[in-house]
Coordinates of C-alpha atoms in Angstrom, one line a residue:
Chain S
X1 CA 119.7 62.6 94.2
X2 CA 116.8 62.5 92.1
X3 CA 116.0 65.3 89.7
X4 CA 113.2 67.3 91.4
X5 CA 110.2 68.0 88.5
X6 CA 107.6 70.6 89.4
X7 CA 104.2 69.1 89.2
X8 CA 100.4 69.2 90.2
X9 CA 100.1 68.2 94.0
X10 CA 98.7 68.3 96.9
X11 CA 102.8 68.0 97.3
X12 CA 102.5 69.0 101.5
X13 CA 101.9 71.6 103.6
X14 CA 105.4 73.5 103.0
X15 CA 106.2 72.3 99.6
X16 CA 110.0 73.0 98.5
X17 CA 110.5 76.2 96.6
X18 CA 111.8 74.6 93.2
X19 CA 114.6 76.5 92.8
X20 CA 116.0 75.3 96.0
X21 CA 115.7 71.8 94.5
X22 CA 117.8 72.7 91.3
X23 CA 115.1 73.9 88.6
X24 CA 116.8 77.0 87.2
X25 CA 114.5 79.5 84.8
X26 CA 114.6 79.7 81.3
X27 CA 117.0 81.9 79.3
X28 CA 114.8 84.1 76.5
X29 CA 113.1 82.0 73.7
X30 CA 112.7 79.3 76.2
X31 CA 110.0 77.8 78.5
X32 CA 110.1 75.0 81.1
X33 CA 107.8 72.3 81.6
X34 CA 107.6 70.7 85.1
X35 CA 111.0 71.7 85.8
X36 CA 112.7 71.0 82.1
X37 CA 114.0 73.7 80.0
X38 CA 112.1 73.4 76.8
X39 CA 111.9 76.3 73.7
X40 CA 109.3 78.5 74.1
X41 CA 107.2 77.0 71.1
X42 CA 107.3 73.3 73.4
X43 CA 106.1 75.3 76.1
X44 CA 103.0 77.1 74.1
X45 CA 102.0 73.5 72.4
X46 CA 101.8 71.9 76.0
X47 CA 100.6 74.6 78.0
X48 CA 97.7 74.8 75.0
X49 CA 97.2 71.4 75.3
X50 CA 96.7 71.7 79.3
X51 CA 94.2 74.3 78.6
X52 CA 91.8 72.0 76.4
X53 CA 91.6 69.4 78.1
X54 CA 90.9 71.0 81.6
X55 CA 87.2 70.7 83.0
X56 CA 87.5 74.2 84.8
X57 CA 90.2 76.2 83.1
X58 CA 91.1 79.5 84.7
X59 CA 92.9 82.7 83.8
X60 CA 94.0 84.7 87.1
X61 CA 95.1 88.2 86.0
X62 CA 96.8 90.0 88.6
X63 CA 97.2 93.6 88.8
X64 CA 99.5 94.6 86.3
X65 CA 97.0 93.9 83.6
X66 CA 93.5 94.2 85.8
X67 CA 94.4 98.4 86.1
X68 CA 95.0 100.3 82.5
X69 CA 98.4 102.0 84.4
X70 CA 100.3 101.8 80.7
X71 CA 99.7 101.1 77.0
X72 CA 100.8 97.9 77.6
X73 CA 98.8 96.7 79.9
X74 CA 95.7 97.9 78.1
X75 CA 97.0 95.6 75.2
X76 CA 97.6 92.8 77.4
X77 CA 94.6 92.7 79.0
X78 CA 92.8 92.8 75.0
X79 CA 95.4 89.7 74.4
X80 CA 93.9 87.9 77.9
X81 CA 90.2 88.8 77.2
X82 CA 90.7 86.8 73.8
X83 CA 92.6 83.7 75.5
X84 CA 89.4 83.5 77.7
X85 CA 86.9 83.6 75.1
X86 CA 88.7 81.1 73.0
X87 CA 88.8 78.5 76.1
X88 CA 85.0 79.4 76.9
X89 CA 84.2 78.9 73.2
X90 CA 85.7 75.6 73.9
X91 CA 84.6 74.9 77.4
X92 CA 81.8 76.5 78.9
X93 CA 83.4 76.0 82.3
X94 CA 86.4 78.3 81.3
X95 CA 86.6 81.1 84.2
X96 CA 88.3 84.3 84.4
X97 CA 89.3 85.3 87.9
X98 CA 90.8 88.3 89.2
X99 CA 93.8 88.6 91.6
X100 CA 92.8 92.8 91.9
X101 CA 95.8 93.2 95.0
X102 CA 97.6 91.4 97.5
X103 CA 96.2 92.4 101.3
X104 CA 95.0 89.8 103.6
X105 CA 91.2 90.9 103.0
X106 CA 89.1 90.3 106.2
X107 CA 87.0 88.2 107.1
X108 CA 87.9 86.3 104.0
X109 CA 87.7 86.6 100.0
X110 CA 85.0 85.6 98.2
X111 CA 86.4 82.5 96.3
X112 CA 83.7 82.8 93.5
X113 CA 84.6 86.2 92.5
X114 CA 88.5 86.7 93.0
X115 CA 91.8 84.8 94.5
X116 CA 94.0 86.2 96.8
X117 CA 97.8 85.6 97.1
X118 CA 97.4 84.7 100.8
X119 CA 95.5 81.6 100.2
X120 CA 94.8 80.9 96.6
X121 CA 94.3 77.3 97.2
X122 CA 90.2 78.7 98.9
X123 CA 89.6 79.3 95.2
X124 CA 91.0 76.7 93.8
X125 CA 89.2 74.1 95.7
X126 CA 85.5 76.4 95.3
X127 CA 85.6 76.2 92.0
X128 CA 87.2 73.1 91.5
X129 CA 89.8 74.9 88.7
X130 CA 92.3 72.2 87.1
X131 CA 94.0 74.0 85.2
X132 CA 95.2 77.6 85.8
X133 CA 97.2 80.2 84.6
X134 CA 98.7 83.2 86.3
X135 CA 99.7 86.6 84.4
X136 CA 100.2 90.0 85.6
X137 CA 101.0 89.1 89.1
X138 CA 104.0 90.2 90.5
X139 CA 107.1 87.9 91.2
X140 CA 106.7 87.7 94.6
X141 CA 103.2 87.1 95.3
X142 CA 102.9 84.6 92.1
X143 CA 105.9 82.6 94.2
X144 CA 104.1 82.5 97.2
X145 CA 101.1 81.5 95.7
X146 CA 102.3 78.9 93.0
X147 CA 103.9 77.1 96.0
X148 CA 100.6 77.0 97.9
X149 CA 98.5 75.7 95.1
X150 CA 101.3 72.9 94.4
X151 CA 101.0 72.2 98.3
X152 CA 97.5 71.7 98.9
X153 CA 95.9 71.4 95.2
X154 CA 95.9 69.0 92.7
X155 CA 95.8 72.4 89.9
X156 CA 98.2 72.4 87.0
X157 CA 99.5 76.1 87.5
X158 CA 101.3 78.0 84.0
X159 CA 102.6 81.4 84.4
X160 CA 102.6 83.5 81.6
X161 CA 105.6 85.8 83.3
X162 CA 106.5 89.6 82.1
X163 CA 110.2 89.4 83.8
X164 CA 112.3 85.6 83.8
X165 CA 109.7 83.0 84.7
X166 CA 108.9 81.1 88.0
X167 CA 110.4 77.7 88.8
X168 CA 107.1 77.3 90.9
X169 CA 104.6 76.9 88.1
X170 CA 104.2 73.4 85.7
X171 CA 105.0 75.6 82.6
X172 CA 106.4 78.9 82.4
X173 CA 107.0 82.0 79.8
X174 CA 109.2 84.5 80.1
X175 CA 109.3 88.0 78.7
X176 CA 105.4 87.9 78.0
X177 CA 104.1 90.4 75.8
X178 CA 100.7 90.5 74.3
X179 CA 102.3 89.3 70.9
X180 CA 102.9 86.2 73.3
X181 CA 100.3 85.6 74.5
X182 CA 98.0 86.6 71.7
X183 CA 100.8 83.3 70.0
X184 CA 99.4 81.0 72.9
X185 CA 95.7 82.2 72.3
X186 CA 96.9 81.1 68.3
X187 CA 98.3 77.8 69.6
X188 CA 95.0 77.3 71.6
X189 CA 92.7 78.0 68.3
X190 CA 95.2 76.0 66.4
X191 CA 94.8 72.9 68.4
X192 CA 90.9 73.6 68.7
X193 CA 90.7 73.3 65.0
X194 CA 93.0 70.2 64.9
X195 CA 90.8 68.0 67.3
X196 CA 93.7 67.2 69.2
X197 CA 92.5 68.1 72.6
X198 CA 92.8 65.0 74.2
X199 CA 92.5 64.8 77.7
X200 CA 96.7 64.6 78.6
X201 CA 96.3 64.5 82.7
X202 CA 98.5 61.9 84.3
X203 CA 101.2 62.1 81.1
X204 CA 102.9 64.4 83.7
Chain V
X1 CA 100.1 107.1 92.0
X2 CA 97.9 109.4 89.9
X3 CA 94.4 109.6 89.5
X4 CA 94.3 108.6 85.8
X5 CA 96.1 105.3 86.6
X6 CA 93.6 104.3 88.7
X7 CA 91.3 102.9 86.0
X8 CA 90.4 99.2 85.3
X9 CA 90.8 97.8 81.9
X10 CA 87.3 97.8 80.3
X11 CA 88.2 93.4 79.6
X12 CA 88.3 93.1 83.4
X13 CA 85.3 95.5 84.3
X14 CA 83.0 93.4 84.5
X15 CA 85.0 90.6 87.0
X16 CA 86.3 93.0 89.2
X17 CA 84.9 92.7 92.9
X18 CA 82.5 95.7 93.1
X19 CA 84.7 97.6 95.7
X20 CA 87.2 97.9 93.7
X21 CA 84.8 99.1 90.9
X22 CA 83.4 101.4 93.7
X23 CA 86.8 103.1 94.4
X24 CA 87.2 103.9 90.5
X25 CA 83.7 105.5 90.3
X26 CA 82.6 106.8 93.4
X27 CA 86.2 107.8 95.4
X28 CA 87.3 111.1 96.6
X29 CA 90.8 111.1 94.6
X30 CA 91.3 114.3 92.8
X31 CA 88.9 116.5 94.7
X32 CA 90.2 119.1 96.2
X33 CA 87.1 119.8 99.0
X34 CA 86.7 116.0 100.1
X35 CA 86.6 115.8 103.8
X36 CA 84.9 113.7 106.6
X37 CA 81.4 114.5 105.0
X38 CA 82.3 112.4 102.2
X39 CA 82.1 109.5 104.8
X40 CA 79.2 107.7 104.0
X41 CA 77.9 109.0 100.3
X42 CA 81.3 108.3 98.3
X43 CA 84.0 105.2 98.6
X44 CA 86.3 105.5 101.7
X45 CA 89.9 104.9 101.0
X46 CA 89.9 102.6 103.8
X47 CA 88.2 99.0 103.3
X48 CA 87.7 96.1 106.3
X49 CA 90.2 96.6 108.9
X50 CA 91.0 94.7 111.4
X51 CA 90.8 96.2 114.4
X52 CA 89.1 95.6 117.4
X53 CA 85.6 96.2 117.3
X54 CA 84.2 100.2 118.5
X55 CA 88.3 101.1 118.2
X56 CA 88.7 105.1 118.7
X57 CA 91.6 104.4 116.5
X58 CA 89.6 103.0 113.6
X59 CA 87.3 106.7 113.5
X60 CA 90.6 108.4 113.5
X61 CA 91.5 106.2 110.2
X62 CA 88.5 106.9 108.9
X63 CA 88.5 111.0 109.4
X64 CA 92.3 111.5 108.4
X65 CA 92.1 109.4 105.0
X66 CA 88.6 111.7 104.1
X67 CA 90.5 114.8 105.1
X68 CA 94.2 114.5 103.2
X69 CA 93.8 117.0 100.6
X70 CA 95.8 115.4 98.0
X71 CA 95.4 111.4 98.6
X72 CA 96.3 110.3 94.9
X73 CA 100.0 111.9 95.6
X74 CA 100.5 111.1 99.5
X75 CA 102.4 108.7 100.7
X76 CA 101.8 107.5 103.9
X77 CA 104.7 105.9 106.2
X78 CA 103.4 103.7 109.7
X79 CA 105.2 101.9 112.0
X80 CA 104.5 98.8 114.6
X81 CA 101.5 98.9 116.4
X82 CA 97.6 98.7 116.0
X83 CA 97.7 101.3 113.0
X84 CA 99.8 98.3 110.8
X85 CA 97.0 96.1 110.9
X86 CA 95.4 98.8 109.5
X87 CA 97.8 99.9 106.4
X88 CA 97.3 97.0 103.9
X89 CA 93.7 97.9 103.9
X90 CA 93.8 101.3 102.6
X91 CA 94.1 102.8 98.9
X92 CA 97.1 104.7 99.3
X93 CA 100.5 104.3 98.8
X94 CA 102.2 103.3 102.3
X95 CA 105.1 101.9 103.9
X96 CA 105.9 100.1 106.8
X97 CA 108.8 101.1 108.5
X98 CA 110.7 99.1 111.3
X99 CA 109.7 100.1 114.8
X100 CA 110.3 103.5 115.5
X101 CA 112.0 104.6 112.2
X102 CA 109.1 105.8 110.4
X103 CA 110.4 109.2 110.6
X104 CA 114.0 108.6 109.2
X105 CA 112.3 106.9 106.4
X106 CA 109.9 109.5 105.5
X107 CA 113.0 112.1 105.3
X108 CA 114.6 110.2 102.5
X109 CA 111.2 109.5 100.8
X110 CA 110.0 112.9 101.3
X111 CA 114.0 114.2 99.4
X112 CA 113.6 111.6 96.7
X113 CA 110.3 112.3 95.5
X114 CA 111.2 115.6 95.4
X115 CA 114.0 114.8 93.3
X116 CA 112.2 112.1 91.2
X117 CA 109.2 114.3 90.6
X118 CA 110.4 117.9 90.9
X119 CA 107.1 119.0 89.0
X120 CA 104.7 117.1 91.4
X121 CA 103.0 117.9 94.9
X122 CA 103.9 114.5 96.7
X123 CA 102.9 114.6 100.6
X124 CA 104.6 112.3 102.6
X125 CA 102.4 111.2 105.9
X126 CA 103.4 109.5 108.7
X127 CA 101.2 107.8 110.9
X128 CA 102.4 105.9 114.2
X129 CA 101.6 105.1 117.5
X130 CA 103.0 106.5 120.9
X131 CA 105.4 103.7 120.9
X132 CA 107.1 104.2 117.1
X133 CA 106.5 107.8 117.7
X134 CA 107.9 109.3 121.0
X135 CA 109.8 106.0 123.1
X136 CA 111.3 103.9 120.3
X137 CA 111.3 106.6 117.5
X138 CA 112.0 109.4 119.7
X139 CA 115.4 109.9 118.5
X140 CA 114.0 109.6 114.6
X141 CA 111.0 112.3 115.1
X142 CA 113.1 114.6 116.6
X143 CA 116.2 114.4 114.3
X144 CA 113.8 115.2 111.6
X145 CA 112.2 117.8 113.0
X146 CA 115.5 119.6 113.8
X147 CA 116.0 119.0 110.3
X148 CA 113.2 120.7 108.9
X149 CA 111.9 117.7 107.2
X150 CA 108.5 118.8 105.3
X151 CA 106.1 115.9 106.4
X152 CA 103.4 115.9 108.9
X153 CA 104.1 113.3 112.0
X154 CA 100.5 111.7 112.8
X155 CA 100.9 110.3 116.7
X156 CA 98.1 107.8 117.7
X157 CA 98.3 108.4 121.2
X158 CA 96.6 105.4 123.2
X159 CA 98.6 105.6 126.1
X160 CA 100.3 102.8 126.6
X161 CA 101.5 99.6 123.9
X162 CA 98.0 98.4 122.9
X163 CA 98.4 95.2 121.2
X164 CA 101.4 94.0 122.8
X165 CA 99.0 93.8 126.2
X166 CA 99.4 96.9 127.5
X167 CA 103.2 97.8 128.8
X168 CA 103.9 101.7 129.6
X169 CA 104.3 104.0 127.4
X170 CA 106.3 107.8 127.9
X171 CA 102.4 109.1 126.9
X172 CA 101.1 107.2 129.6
X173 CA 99.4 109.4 132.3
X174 CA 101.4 109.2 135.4
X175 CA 99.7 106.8 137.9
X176 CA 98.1 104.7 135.3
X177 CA 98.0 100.9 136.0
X178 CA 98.4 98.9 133.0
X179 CA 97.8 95.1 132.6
X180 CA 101.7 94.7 132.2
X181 CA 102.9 98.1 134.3
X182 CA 101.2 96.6 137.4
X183 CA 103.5 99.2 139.7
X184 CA 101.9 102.1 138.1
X185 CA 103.7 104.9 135.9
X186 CA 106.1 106.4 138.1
X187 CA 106.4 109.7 135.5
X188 CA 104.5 112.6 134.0
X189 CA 103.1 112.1 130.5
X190 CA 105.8 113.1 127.8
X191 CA 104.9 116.7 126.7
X192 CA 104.8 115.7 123.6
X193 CA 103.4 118.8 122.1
X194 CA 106.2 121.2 124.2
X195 CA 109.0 119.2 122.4
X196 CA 107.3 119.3 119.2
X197 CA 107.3 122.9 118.8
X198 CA 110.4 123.9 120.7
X199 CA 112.1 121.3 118.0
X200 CA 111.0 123.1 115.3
X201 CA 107.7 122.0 114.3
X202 CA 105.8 124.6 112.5
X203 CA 102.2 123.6 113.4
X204 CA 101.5 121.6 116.4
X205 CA 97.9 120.1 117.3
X206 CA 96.9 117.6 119.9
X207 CA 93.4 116.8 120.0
X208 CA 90.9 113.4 120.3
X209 CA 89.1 112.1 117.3
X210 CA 85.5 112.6 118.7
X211 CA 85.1 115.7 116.7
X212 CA 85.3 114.5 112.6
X213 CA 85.0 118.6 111.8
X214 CA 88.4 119.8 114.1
X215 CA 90.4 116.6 112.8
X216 CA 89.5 117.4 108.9
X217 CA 91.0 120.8 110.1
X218 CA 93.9 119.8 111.5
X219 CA 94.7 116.9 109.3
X220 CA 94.2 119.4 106.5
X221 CA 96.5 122.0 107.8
X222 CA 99.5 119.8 109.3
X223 CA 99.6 118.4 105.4
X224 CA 99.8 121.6 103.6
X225 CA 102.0 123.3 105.8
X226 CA 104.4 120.3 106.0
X227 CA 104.3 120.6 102.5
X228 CA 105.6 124.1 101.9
X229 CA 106.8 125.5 104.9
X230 CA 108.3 122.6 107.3
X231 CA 107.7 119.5 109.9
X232 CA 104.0 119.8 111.6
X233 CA 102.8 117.4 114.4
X234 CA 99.6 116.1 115.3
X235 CA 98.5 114.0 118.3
X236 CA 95.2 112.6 118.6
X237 CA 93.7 110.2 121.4
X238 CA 92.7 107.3 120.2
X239 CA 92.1 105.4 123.3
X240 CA 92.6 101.6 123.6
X241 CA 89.2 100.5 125.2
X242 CA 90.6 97.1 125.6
X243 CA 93.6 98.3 127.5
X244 CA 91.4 101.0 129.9
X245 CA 88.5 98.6 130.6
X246 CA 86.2 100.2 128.6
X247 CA 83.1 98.4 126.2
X248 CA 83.1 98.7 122.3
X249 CA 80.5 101.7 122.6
X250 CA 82.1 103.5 125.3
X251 CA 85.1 104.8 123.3
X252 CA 83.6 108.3 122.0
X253 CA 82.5 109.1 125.5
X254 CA 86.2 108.2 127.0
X255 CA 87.3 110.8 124.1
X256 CA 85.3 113.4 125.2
X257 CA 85.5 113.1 128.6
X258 CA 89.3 113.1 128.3
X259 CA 89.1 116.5 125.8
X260 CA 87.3 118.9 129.1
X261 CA 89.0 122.1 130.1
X262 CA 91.6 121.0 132.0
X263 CA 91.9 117.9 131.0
X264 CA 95.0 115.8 129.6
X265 CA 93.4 116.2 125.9
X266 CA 91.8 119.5 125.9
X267 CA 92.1 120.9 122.3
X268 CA 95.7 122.8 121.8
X269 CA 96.9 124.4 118.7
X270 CA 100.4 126.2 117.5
X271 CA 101.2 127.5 114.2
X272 CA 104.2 129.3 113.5
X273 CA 103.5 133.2 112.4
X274 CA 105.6 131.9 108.7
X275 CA 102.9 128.9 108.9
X276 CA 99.7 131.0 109.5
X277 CA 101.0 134.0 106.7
X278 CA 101.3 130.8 104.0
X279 CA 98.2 129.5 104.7
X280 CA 96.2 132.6 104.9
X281 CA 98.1 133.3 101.2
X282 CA 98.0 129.8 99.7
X283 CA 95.1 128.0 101.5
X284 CA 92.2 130.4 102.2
X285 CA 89.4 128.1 100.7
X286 CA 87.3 127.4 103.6
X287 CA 87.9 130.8 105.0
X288 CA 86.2 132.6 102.3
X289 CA 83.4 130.4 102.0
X290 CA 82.6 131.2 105.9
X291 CA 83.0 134.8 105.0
X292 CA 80.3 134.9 102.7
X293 CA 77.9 133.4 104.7
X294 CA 78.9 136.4 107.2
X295 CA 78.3 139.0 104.3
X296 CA 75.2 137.7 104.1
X297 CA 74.3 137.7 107.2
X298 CA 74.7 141.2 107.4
X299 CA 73.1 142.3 104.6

């Protein structure tokens, strides 16, 4: 049976979860990329290059870092706010987009303002977002809604994950911290400076 | 959940939908007077619901969430029915327990936050329908009342199973033709209230929702005596208007012509002699306030 590799859709209506097709998560100090267990460093270059070369890239914090409940989260949140304004310095198009909790609002979200776990894929399309990346949402609900936006989106998803990583997103960290991610807002600057921001879609 | 967690990181301020914005600024959390008056000048704790439109049941929502006295530390615990649609919308800790078990699962809740936060007032709340509460659950409500279990049972009492159709209920009044109990109920309406305080309950209530000022009261007093002293039951008429015929506007009216002397819902209230001694020591707030105005009336 062929390998299954996680990657940008629209996949189908009910895409697979990944790790019923085989991809496993990384162990600490590693990453994947579309399914591939890579080290973490692989995993910042790539998800950094994603980032500059997106038209519409997008930062969904979820509610672990959108509410100041802990230290932590107040210095993750600091670490986020500078990953969107080094992609904004870059891209005026950048977007920051909160995920603020997880009930089915009625009559529906506003996609221009927030995404909602119950159909993130209304946002997606709205605001045409290419590349994304998820961070602060719990396991669960980042699942649900990395399989939805593989199903009916053509959006490279990364999760920057505080607990072991999702199968469901194109790249994923584990363990994040703000050190890590304030090392991807690095790698992002690093690769700014270096002009190598070529557009990589379709290398998948 | 406490009060000081409630705050949005000043990076994400600015993004953050305005409600939520709204229910860090101008929210009743931490103050110990709110009640239904807040309705209207501050940010309810409930958002869009889902119910039908002109729902008794929705008022009810509205007047119980603006009248718990200690909402940053209350845990609420619903069952299956109308009020579930109802439960992700609100900003407050709840659970949803399977169908009629809301009772068993707010007696472990209630022991381990006890035991988890020995230092904290944590109210536990539950809120079902007469379906969870007095067919399905029956066995649950009781159990924990003859337990002693300090948390306040909340009964929405429509009458019959709203929004599976309309099948009977044991609070459905006897004679009552529903759209799926086409013979008719063929017994009285469970006497709810009797069991309630013959089980143990140490402040029963039973009352409709068309009066915002009697539920704050009630509300208000089943929580802090459940706290301290023991179980306390409340049972409010929320009528289904759907289910009874009845248009969106007409469902304040079917309240209050159901609340008469005489009448299935007319306004009944036990408390317990242990009850009424703790609340006239611990609680006398409100009472004093009236007093004054009575002083100065005199003078």
């Amino acid at each position: 049976m062929e390998k299954y590799r996680v990657l940008p859709g629209p996949e189908a209506f009910l895409p697979p979860a990944a790790a019923c097709a085989g991809v496993v998560l990384p162990d600490p100090g590693q990453g994947h990329i579309h399914g591939e267990i890579v080290p973490e460093d692989a995993a910042m270059e790539e998800a950094a290059k994603r980032f500059l070369s997106a038209k519409v890239p997008t930062i969904f914090p979820g509610p672990l870092v959108l509410w100041g409940w802990n230290e932590n989260a107040e210095q993750k949140a600091t670490a986020i706010k500078a990953l969107y304004d080094v992609l904004k310095s870059h891209n005026n198009g950048a977007l920051l987009i909160p995920m603020p909790d997880y009930r089915p609002k009625y009559p529906k979200i506003d996609p221009e303002i927030e995404i909602n776990p119950n159909h993130p894929n209304l946002t997606i399309w709205h605001n045409k977002i290419d590349v994304c990346m998820f961070v602060g949402v719990h396991c669960h609900q980042a699942n649900m809604s990395l399989k939805i936006i593989r199903g009916g989106t053509s959006c490279y998803t990364i999760a920057m994950c505080a607990q072991a990583g999702h199968e469901d997103a194109m790249i994923t960290f584990r363990d994040a911290t703000p050190e890590k991610i304030m090392k991807l807002v690095d790698a992002v600057k690093r690769l700014k400076d270096s002009g190598a921001s070529n557009d990589v879609r379709g290398t998948a | 959940m406490d009060k000081e967690k409630i705050k949005i990181n000043p990076e994400f301020y600015d993004i953050m939908p305005v409600e939520y914005q709204e229910l860090v600024e101008n929210a009743t959390y931490g103050k110990e007077d709110r009640g239904w008056k807040d309705v209207g000048s501050s940010k309810e704790l409930i958002e869009e619901h889902s119910l039908c439109a002109g729902c008794p049941e929705s008022i009810a929502f509205r007047h119980i969430l603006a009248s718990l006295p200690n909402p940053e530390e209350t845990v609420m615990v619903g069952s299956t029915g109308c009020t579930s649609l109802v439960f992700p919308h609100i900003a407050l800790h709840n659970i949803h327990s399977l169908f009629g078990n809301q009772n068993a699962v707010a007696s472990g809740l209630k022991r381990a936050l006890a035991y988890r936060f020995p230092d904290k007032i944590k109210d536990v709340v539950v809120l079902a329908g007469d379906g969870a509460t007095v067919d399905i659950g029956l066995d649950m409500t009781l159990q924990s009342w003859f337990r002693q279990e300090k948390f306040a049972t909340i009964c929405f009492d429509n009458e019959l199973y709203a929004n599976t159709g309309g099948q009977e209920s044991g609070l459905m009044q006897k004679g009552f033709v529903g759209k799926m109990a086409p013979a008719g109920k063929q017994f009285e309406k469970v006497d709810m209230p009797g069991l309630a305080k013959t089980s143990g309950c140490h402040y029963v209530a039973m009352l409709t929702s068309s009066k915002p000022n009697r539920v704050e009261k009630v509300i208000r007093n089943a929580v802090l005596i459940a706290r301290e002293i023991g179980p306390t039951y409340v049972q409010i008429y929320t009528p289904c208007i759907l289910e009874i015929g009845k248009q969106m506007m007409e469902g304040l009216q079917e309240m209050r012509d159901s609340e008469g002397p005489g009448q299935r819902f007319e306004y009944q209230e036990f408390i317990t002699d242990e009850a009424k001694a703790y609340m006239e020591a611990k609680h006398p707030k409100k009472k004093r306030k009236k007093k004054r105005v009575e002083e100065k009336k005199v003078d």
